[in-house]
Amino acid sequence: MSQEIEHVQCLIIGSGPAGYTAAIYASRADLKPVLYTGMEAGGQLTQTTEVDNFPGYPNGVTGPEMMEDLRKQAERFGTDIRFGYVSSVDFSSLPHKVVVDEVKTITADTVIISTGATAKWLGLPSEQQYNGFGVSACAVCDGFFFKGQDVAIVGAGDTAAEEATYLAKLCKKVYMLVRRDEFRASKAMVHRVLNTANIEVIYNTEAKEVLGNGKNVTGLRTINNQTGEETDLEVEGFFVAIGHKPNTEIFKGWLEMDETGYLKTIPGTTKTNVEGVFACGDVQDHYYRQAVTAAGSGCMAALDAERYLAAKEDEVKVSI
Ligand SMILES: Cc1cc2nc3c(=O)[nH]c(=O)nc-3n(C[C@H](O)[C@H](O)[C@H](O)COP(=O)(O)OP(=O)(O)OC[C@H]3O[C@@H](n4cnc5c(N)ncnc54)[C@H](O)[C@@H]3O)c2cc1C
C-alpha cells in the first residue's frame, strides 16, 4: 500500500532558538509551518543552566526554561511541532522532498534549515561531569561567571585565540593549553594572545583531567606530551575551544558548504544556493554562535520564505 505524501508550505528543521523563532514568524505569516525538533528538542541551550544574555529576561533564565517559552510561543500561533529527525533530503526539483525518521516523505514549498552545530569535546569523563559547573564550550556565554577568577582554555585555532583574549578581559589569569609547539591560529590572533599580559600559553600540553569537589571545578590536571610531566593548575573554569561540527551531513551534495561543513548563505540573507531553501542559526554561522543571533536569523529565514512564496504566487498570477 503506498503511503500518502504530506505537503506543507513551510518545513522547519530543528528546534533551537533559530527554528522556533522562524516558526513564530512563519506561523504569524500564515505559512502553517511544520517543525521537526530533531533528537535534541530545544537545541543546545537545553544543555545549560544559566542564560544571562538573552534580551527580555532581566533576572536570567535557565536554558531549558527559555526553550520551553520559545516552543509555547511558536505553538500559540499554530506551528505544528513534531518530534522526529530529518534523515534525508532531495532538493533536485520543486517541491522539495524531505524524509523524516527514514520512513515518512514530506514535500515542502520552502524548507528552513536550523539544525545548529555541536561543540567538540575532549572526551574526558570528568569534562562531562563538570559540564555546566565550570566546564564550558563558550567563553562569550559563560566567561562572565568567572569574573576575577583563574581559568584554563584548550585550543590552538582562531576561535580559541579569540575566546582566550575575551576571557583575559574578565578573568584574573588565563592558562592556554596548546597541544603542539605552535598555534594553528592566524598570525594576527597569535600576536594578540602573546601580547596579553594575563594569558600564559603552555605549549605541548594537553588536559588530562578536570579536577573538582563533586559540585564545581577546582582545577585542571595537565600533561606535557613531550615529557609526560603532569601539572595541576588551580582554576575555577575550564573552556574547551577545539571547534564545532555543524549538523549538515544530510545536506551534503545538495547545498553549498564551506570547508568545515557550515552552510553557505547569500550575504545579508538566509538564502542557500537552492531556491526555496533557507538556513539560519549556528548551522550557517561559525562566528557569532549565540542564541540571540540564531533567533535573529530565524526571523530572517521566515521572512525570506514568506517573500519567496509571495513572489512565486505573483509569477503564477502574471502567467495566467
Ligand atoms: C552549554 C552551552 C551553553 C550556551 N550558553 C549560551 C548562552 O548563555 N547564551 C547564548 O546566547 N548562547 C549560548 N550557547 C550557544 C547557543 O546555545 C547557540 O548559539 C544556539 O542554541 C544556536 O541555535 P540554533 O537554533 O542555531 O541551533 P541549536 O540550538 O544547535 O539547535 C539545533 C536543533 O536542530 C535539531 N536537529 C539537528 N539535526 C536535525 C535533523 N537531522 N532533523 C531534525 N532536527 C535536527 C536539533 O535537535 C536541535 O533542536 C550555549 C551553547 C552551549 C552548548
mmCIF file with all atom_site columns, C-alpha atoms in Angstrom, residues 74-185:
data_model
loop_
_atom_site.group_PDB
_atom_site.id
_atom_site.type_symbol
_atom_site.label_atom_id
_atom_site.label_alt_id
_atom_site.label_comp_id
_atom_site.label_asym_id
_atom_site.label_entity_id
_atom_site.label_seq_id
_atom_site.pdbx_PDB_ins_code
_atom_site.Cartn_x
_atom_site.Cartn_y
_atom_site.Cartn_z
_atom_site.occupancy
_atom_site.B_iso_or_equiv
_atom_site.pdbx_formal_charge
_atom_site.auth_seq_id
_atom_site.auth_comp_id
_atom_site.auth_asym_id
_atom_site.auth_atom_id
_atom_site.pdbx_PDB_model_num
ATOM 1   C CA . ALA A 1 74  ? 5.567  29.084 18.390 1.00 0.00 ? 74  ALA A CA 1
ATOM 2   C CA . GLU A 1 75  ? 2.662  26.793 19.288 1.00 0.00 ? 75  GLU A CA 1
ATOM 3   C CA . ARG A 1 76  ? 0.483  29.730 20.261 1.00 0.00 ? 76  ARG A CA 1
ATOM 4   C CA . PHE A 1 77  ? 0.406  30.860 16.622 1.00 0.00 ? 77  PHE A CA 1
ATOM 5   C CA . GLY A 1 78  ? -0.291 27.375 15.329 1.00 0.00 ? 78  GLY A CA 1
ATOM 6   C CA . THR A 1 79  ? 3.099  25.840 14.488 1.00 0.00 ? 79  THR A CA 1
ATOM 7   C CA . ASP A 1 80  ? 2.741  22.087 14.165 1.00 0.00 ? 80  ASP A CA 1
ATOM 8   C CA . ILE A 1 81  ? 5.674  20.866 16.275 1.00 0.00 ? 81  ILE A CA 1
ATOM 9   C CA . ARG A 1 82  ? 6.599  17.225 15.875 1.00 0.00 ? 82  ARG A CA 1
ATOM 10  C CA . PHE A 1 83  ? 9.269  15.042 17.434 1.00 0.00 ? 83  PHE A CA 1
ATOM 11  C CA . GLY A 1 84  ? 11.315 13.436 14.666 1.00 0.00 ? 84  GLY A CA 1
ATOM 12  C CA . TYR A 1 85  ? 14.518 13.894 12.698 1.00 0.00 ? 85  TYR A CA 1
ATOM 13  C CA . VAL A 1 86  ? 15.079 14.536 9.048  1.00 0.00 ? 86  VAL A CA 1
ATOM 14  C CA . SER A 1 87  ? 17.038 11.596 7.692  1.00 0.00 ? 87  SER A CA 1
ATOM 15  C CA . SER A 1 88  ? 17.492 12.697 4.069  1.00 0.00 ? 88  SER A CA 1
ATOM 16  C CA . VAL A 1 89  ? 16.509 15.395 1.607  1.00 0.00 ? 89  VAL A CA 1
ATOM 17  C CA . ASP A 1 90  ? 16.094 15.679 -2.146 1.00 0.00 ? 90  ASP A CA 1
ATOM 18  C CA . PHE A 1 91  ? 16.402 19.236 -3.393 1.00 0.00 ? 91  PHE A CA 1
ATOM 19  C CA . SER A 1 92  ? 16.606 18.300 -7.091 1.00 0.00 ? 92  SER A CA 1
ATOM 20  C CA . SER A 1 93  ? 13.180 19.657 -8.018 1.00 0.00 ? 93  SER A CA 1
ATOM 21  C CA . LEU A 1 94  ? 10.242 21.624 -6.624 1.00 0.00 ? 94  LEU A CA 1
ATOM 22  C CA . PRO A 1 95  ? 8.566  20.975 -4.283 1.00 0.00 ? 95  PRO A CA 1
ATOM 23  C CA . HIS A 1 96  ? 11.464 19.844 -2.094 1.00 0.00 ? 96  HIS A CA 1
ATOM 24  C CA . LYS A 1 97  ? 11.372 16.355 -0.672 1.00 0.00 ? 97  LYS A CA 1
ATOM 25  C CA . VAL A 1 98  ? 12.291 15.610 2.912  1.00 0.00 ? 98  VAL A CA 1
ATOM 26  C CA . VAL A 1 99  ? 12.281 12.211 4.578  1.00 0.00 ? 99  VAL A CA 1
ATOM 27  C CA . VAL A 1 100 ? 11.540 12.082 8.299  1.00 0.00 ? 100 VAL A CA 1
ATOM 28  C CA . ASP A 1 101 ? 12.686 9.218  10.543 1.00 0.00 ? 101 ASP A CA 1
ATOM 29  C CA . GLU A 1 102 ? 13.660 7.309  7.370  1.00 0.00 ? 102 GLU A CA 1
ATOM 30  C CA . VAL A 1 103 ? 10.016 6.473  6.631  1.00 0.00 ? 103 VAL A CA 1
ATOM 31  C CA . LYS A 1 104 ? 7.808  9.487  6.093  1.00 0.00 ? 104 LYS A CA 1
ATOM 32  C CA . THR A 1 105 ? 8.154  11.656 2.994  1.00 0.00 ? 105 THR A CA 1
ATOM 33  C CA . ILE A 1 106 ? 7.041  15.269 3.086  1.00 0.00 ? 106 ILE A CA 1
ATOM 34  C CA . THR A 1 107 ? 7.066  17.696 0.190  1.00 0.00 ? 107 THR A CA 1
ATOM 35  C CA . ALA A 1 108 ? 7.596  21.353 1.011  1.00 0.00 ? 108 ALA A CA 1
ATOM 36  C CA . ASP A 1 109 ? 7.435  24.626 -0.918 1.00 0.00 ? 109 ASP A CA 1
ATOM 37  C CA . THR A 1 110 ? 10.018 26.096 1.431  1.00 0.00 ? 110 THR A CA 1
ATOM 38  C CA . VAL A 1 111 ? 12.483 24.488 3.811  1.00 0.00 ? 111 VAL A CA 1
ATOM 39  C CA . ILE A 1 112 ? 14.107 26.356 6.689  1.00 0.00 ? 112 ILE A CA 1
ATOM 40  C CA . ILE A 1 113 ? 17.212 24.623 7.989  1.00 0.00 ? 113 ILE A CA 1
ATOM 41  C CA . SER A 1 114 ? 18.123 25.366 11.607 1.00 0.00 ? 114 SER A CA 1
ATOM 42  C CA . THR A 1 115 ? 19.971 22.203 12.587 1.00 0.00 ? 115 THR A CA 1
ATOM 43  C CA . GLY A 1 116 ? 22.648 24.009 14.584 1.00 0.00 ? 116 GLY A CA 1
ATOM 44  C CA . ALA A 1 117 ? 26.144 22.855 15.406 1.00 0.00 ? 117 ALA A CA 1
ATOM 45  C CA . THR A 1 118 ? 27.612 20.606 18.063 1.00 0.00 ? 118 THR A CA 1
ATOM 46  C CA . ALA A 1 119 ? 30.581 21.609 20.194 1.00 0.00 ? 119 ALA A CA 1
ATOM 47  C CA . LYS A 1 120 ? 33.532 19.210 20.042 1.00 0.00 ? 120 LYS A CA 1
ATOM 48  C CA . TRP A 1 121 ? 34.691 17.909 23.408 1.00 0.00 ? 121 TRP A CA 1
ATOM 49  C CA . LEU A 1 122 ? 37.927 16.274 24.505 1.00 0.00 ? 122 LEU A CA 1
ATOM 50  C CA . GLY A 1 123 ? 36.106 13.141 25.639 1.00 0.00 ? 123 GLY A CA 1
ATOM 51  C CA . LEU A 1 124 ? 37.248 13.094 29.287 1.00 0.00 ? 124 LEU A CA 1
ATOM 52  C CA . PRO A 1 125 ? 34.632 11.685 31.704 1.00 0.00 ? 125 PRO A CA 1
ATOM 53  C CA . SER A 1 126 ? 35.412 14.500 34.178 1.00 0.00 ? 126 SER A CA 1
ATOM 54  C CA . GLU A 1 127 ? 34.772 17.048 31.425 1.00 0.00 ? 127 GLU A CA 1
ATOM 55  C CA . GLN A 1 128 ? 31.203 15.791 31.054 1.00 0.00 ? 128 GLN A CA 1
ATOM 56  C CA . GLN A 1 129 ? 30.755 15.501 34.839 1.00 0.00 ? 129 GLN A CA 1
ATOM 57  C CA . TYR A 1 130 ? 31.504 19.217 35.289 1.00 0.00 ? 130 TYR A CA 1
ATOM 58  C CA . ASN A 1 131 ? 29.909 20.432 32.063 1.00 0.00 ? 131 ASN A CA 1
ATOM 59  C CA . GLY A 1 132 ? 27.881 23.481 33.117 1.00 0.00 ? 132 GLY A CA 1
ATOM 60  C CA . PHE A 1 133 ? 29.583 23.513 36.535 1.00 0.00 ? 133 PHE A CA 1
ATOM 61  C CA . GLY A 1 134 ? 32.850 25.100 35.485 1.00 0.00 ? 134 GLY A CA 1
ATOM 62  C CA . VAL A 1 135 ? 33.377 23.398 32.133 1.00 0.00 ? 135 VAL A CA 1
ATOM 63  C CA . SER A 1 136 ? 32.100 25.287 29.098 1.00 0.00 ? 136 SER A CA 1
ATOM 64  C CA . ALA A 1 137 ? 32.461 25.365 25.330 1.00 0.00 ? 137 ALA A CA 1
ATOM 65  C CA . CYS A 1 138 ? 31.508 29.037 25.034 1.00 0.00 ? 138 CYS A CA 1
ATOM 66  C CA . ALA A 1 139 ? 33.547 31.884 26.535 1.00 0.00 ? 139 ALA A CA 1
ATOM 67  C CA . VAL A 1 140 ? 31.109 34.580 25.452 1.00 0.00 ? 140 VAL A CA 1
ATOM 68  C CA . CYS A 1 141 ? 28.232 32.678 27.115 1.00 0.00 ? 141 CYS A CA 1
ATOM 69  C CA . ASP A 1 142 ? 29.943 31.711 30.356 1.00 0.00 ? 142 ASP A CA 1
ATOM 70  C CA . GLY A 1 143 ? 33.062 33.885 30.781 1.00 0.00 ? 143 GLY A CA 1
ATOM 71  C CA . PHE A 1 144 ? 31.150 36.386 32.894 1.00 0.00 ? 144 PHE A CA 1
ATOM 72  C CA . PHE A 1 145 ? 30.574 33.743 35.597 1.00 0.00 ? 145 PHE A CA 1
ATOM 73  C CA . PHE A 1 146 ? 34.372 33.594 36.114 1.00 0.00 ? 146 PHE A CA 1
ATOM 74  C CA . LYS A 1 147 ? 34.996 37.309 36.543 1.00 0.00 ? 147 LYS A CA 1
ATOM 75  C CA . GLY A 1 148 ? 38.172 37.898 38.563 1.00 0.00 ? 148 GLY A CA 1
ATOM 76  C CA . GLN A 1 149 ? 38.965 34.174 38.734 1.00 0.00 ? 149 GLN A CA 1
ATOM 77  C CA . ASP A 1 150 ? 41.594 31.917 37.141 1.00 0.00 ? 150 ASP A CA 1
ATOM 78  C CA . VAL A 1 151 ? 40.573 29.766 34.189 1.00 0.00 ? 151 VAL A CA 1
ATOM 79  C CA . ALA A 1 152 ? 42.144 27.483 31.603 1.00 0.00 ? 152 ALA A CA 1
ATOM 80  C CA . ILE A 1 153 ? 41.304 27.113 27.937 1.00 0.00 ? 153 ILE A CA 1
ATOM 81  C CA . VAL A 1 154 ? 42.326 24.433 25.473 1.00 0.00 ? 154 VAL A CA 1
ATOM 82  C CA . GLY A 1 155 ? 42.625 25.015 21.733 1.00 0.00 ? 155 GLY A CA 1
ATOM 83  C CA . ALA A 1 156 ? 45.017 26.496 19.226 1.00 0.00 ? 156 ALA A CA 1
ATOM 84  C CA . GLY A 1 157 ? 42.882 27.877 16.406 1.00 0.00 ? 157 GLY A CA 1
ATOM 85  C CA . ASP A 1 158 ? 41.440 31.321 15.748 1.00 0.00 ? 158 ASP A CA 1
ATOM 86  C CA . THR A 1 159 ? 38.339 30.674 17.862 1.00 0.00 ? 159 THR A CA 1
ATOM 87  C CA . ALA A 1 160 ? 40.428 29.534 20.833 1.00 0.00 ? 160 ALA A CA 1
ATOM 88  C CA . ALA A 1 161 ? 42.645 32.602 20.495 1.00 0.00 ? 161 ALA A CA 1
ATOM 89  C CA . GLU A 1 162 ? 39.595 34.867 20.242 1.00 0.00 ? 162 GLU A CA 1
ATOM 90  C CA . GLU A 1 163 ? 37.994 33.231 23.295 1.00 0.00 ? 163 GLU A CA 1
ATOM 91  C CA . ALA A 1 164 ? 41.233 33.380 25.328 1.00 0.00 ? 164 ALA A CA 1
ATOM 92  C CA . THR A 1 165 ? 41.548 37.134 24.760 1.00 0.00 ? 165 THR A CA 1
ATOM 93  C CA . TYR A 1 166 ? 37.846 37.572 25.583 1.00 0.00 ? 166 TYR A CA 1
ATOM 94  C CA . LEU A 1 167 ? 38.358 35.689 28.868 1.00 0.00 ? 167 LEU A CA 1
ATOM 95  C CA . ALA A 1 168 ? 41.516 37.659 29.643 1.00 0.00 ? 168 ALA A CA 1
ATOM 96  C CA . LYS A 1 169 ? 39.423 40.847 29.862 1.00 0.00 ? 169 LYS A CA 1
ATOM 97  C CA . LEU A 1 170 ? 37.229 39.278 32.559 1.00 0.00 ? 170 LEU A CA 1
ATOM 98  C CA . CYS A 1 171 ? 39.429 36.806 34.394 1.00 0.00 ? 171 CYS A CA 1
ATOM 99  C CA . LYS A 1 172 ? 42.483 37.274 36.564 1.00 0.00 ? 172 LYS A CA 1
ATOM 100 C CA . LYS A 1 173 ? 44.564 34.688 34.728 1.00 0.00 ? 173 LYS A CA 1
ATOM 101 C CA . VAL A 1 174 ? 44.023 32.542 31.649 1.00 0.00 ? 174 VAL A CA 1
ATOM 102 C CA . TYR A 1 175 ? 46.137 29.419 31.088 1.00 0.00 ? 175 TYR A CA 1
ATOM 103 C CA . MET A 1 176 ? 46.027 28.468 27.427 1.00 0.00 ? 176 MET A CA 1
ATOM 104 C CA . LEU A 1 177 ? 46.891 24.866 26.599 1.00 0.00 ? 177 LEU A CA 1
ATOM 105 C CA . VAL A 1 178 ? 48.259 24.280 23.106 1.00 0.00 ? 178 VAL A CA 1
ATOM 106 C CA . ARG A 1 179 ? 48.777 20.663 22.063 1.00 0.00 ? 179 ARG A CA 1
ATOM 107 C CA . ARG A 1 180 ? 51.685 21.288 19.698 1.00 0.00 ? 180 ARG A CA 1
ATOM 108 C CA . ASP A 1 181 ? 54.620 23.669 19.905 1.00 0.00 ? 181 ASP A CA 1
ATOM 109 C CA . GLU A 1 182 ? 52.764 26.234 17.820 1.00 0.00 ? 182 GLU A CA 1
ATOM 110 C CA . PHE A 1 183 ? 49.296 27.680 17.217 1.00 0.00 ? 183 PHE A CA 1
ATOM 111 C CA . ARG A 1 184 ? 47.019 26.943 14.272 1.00 0.00 ? 184 ARG A CA 1
ATOM 112 C CA . ALA A 1 185 ? 45.533 30.434 14.591 1.00 0.00 ? 185 ALA A CA 1
#
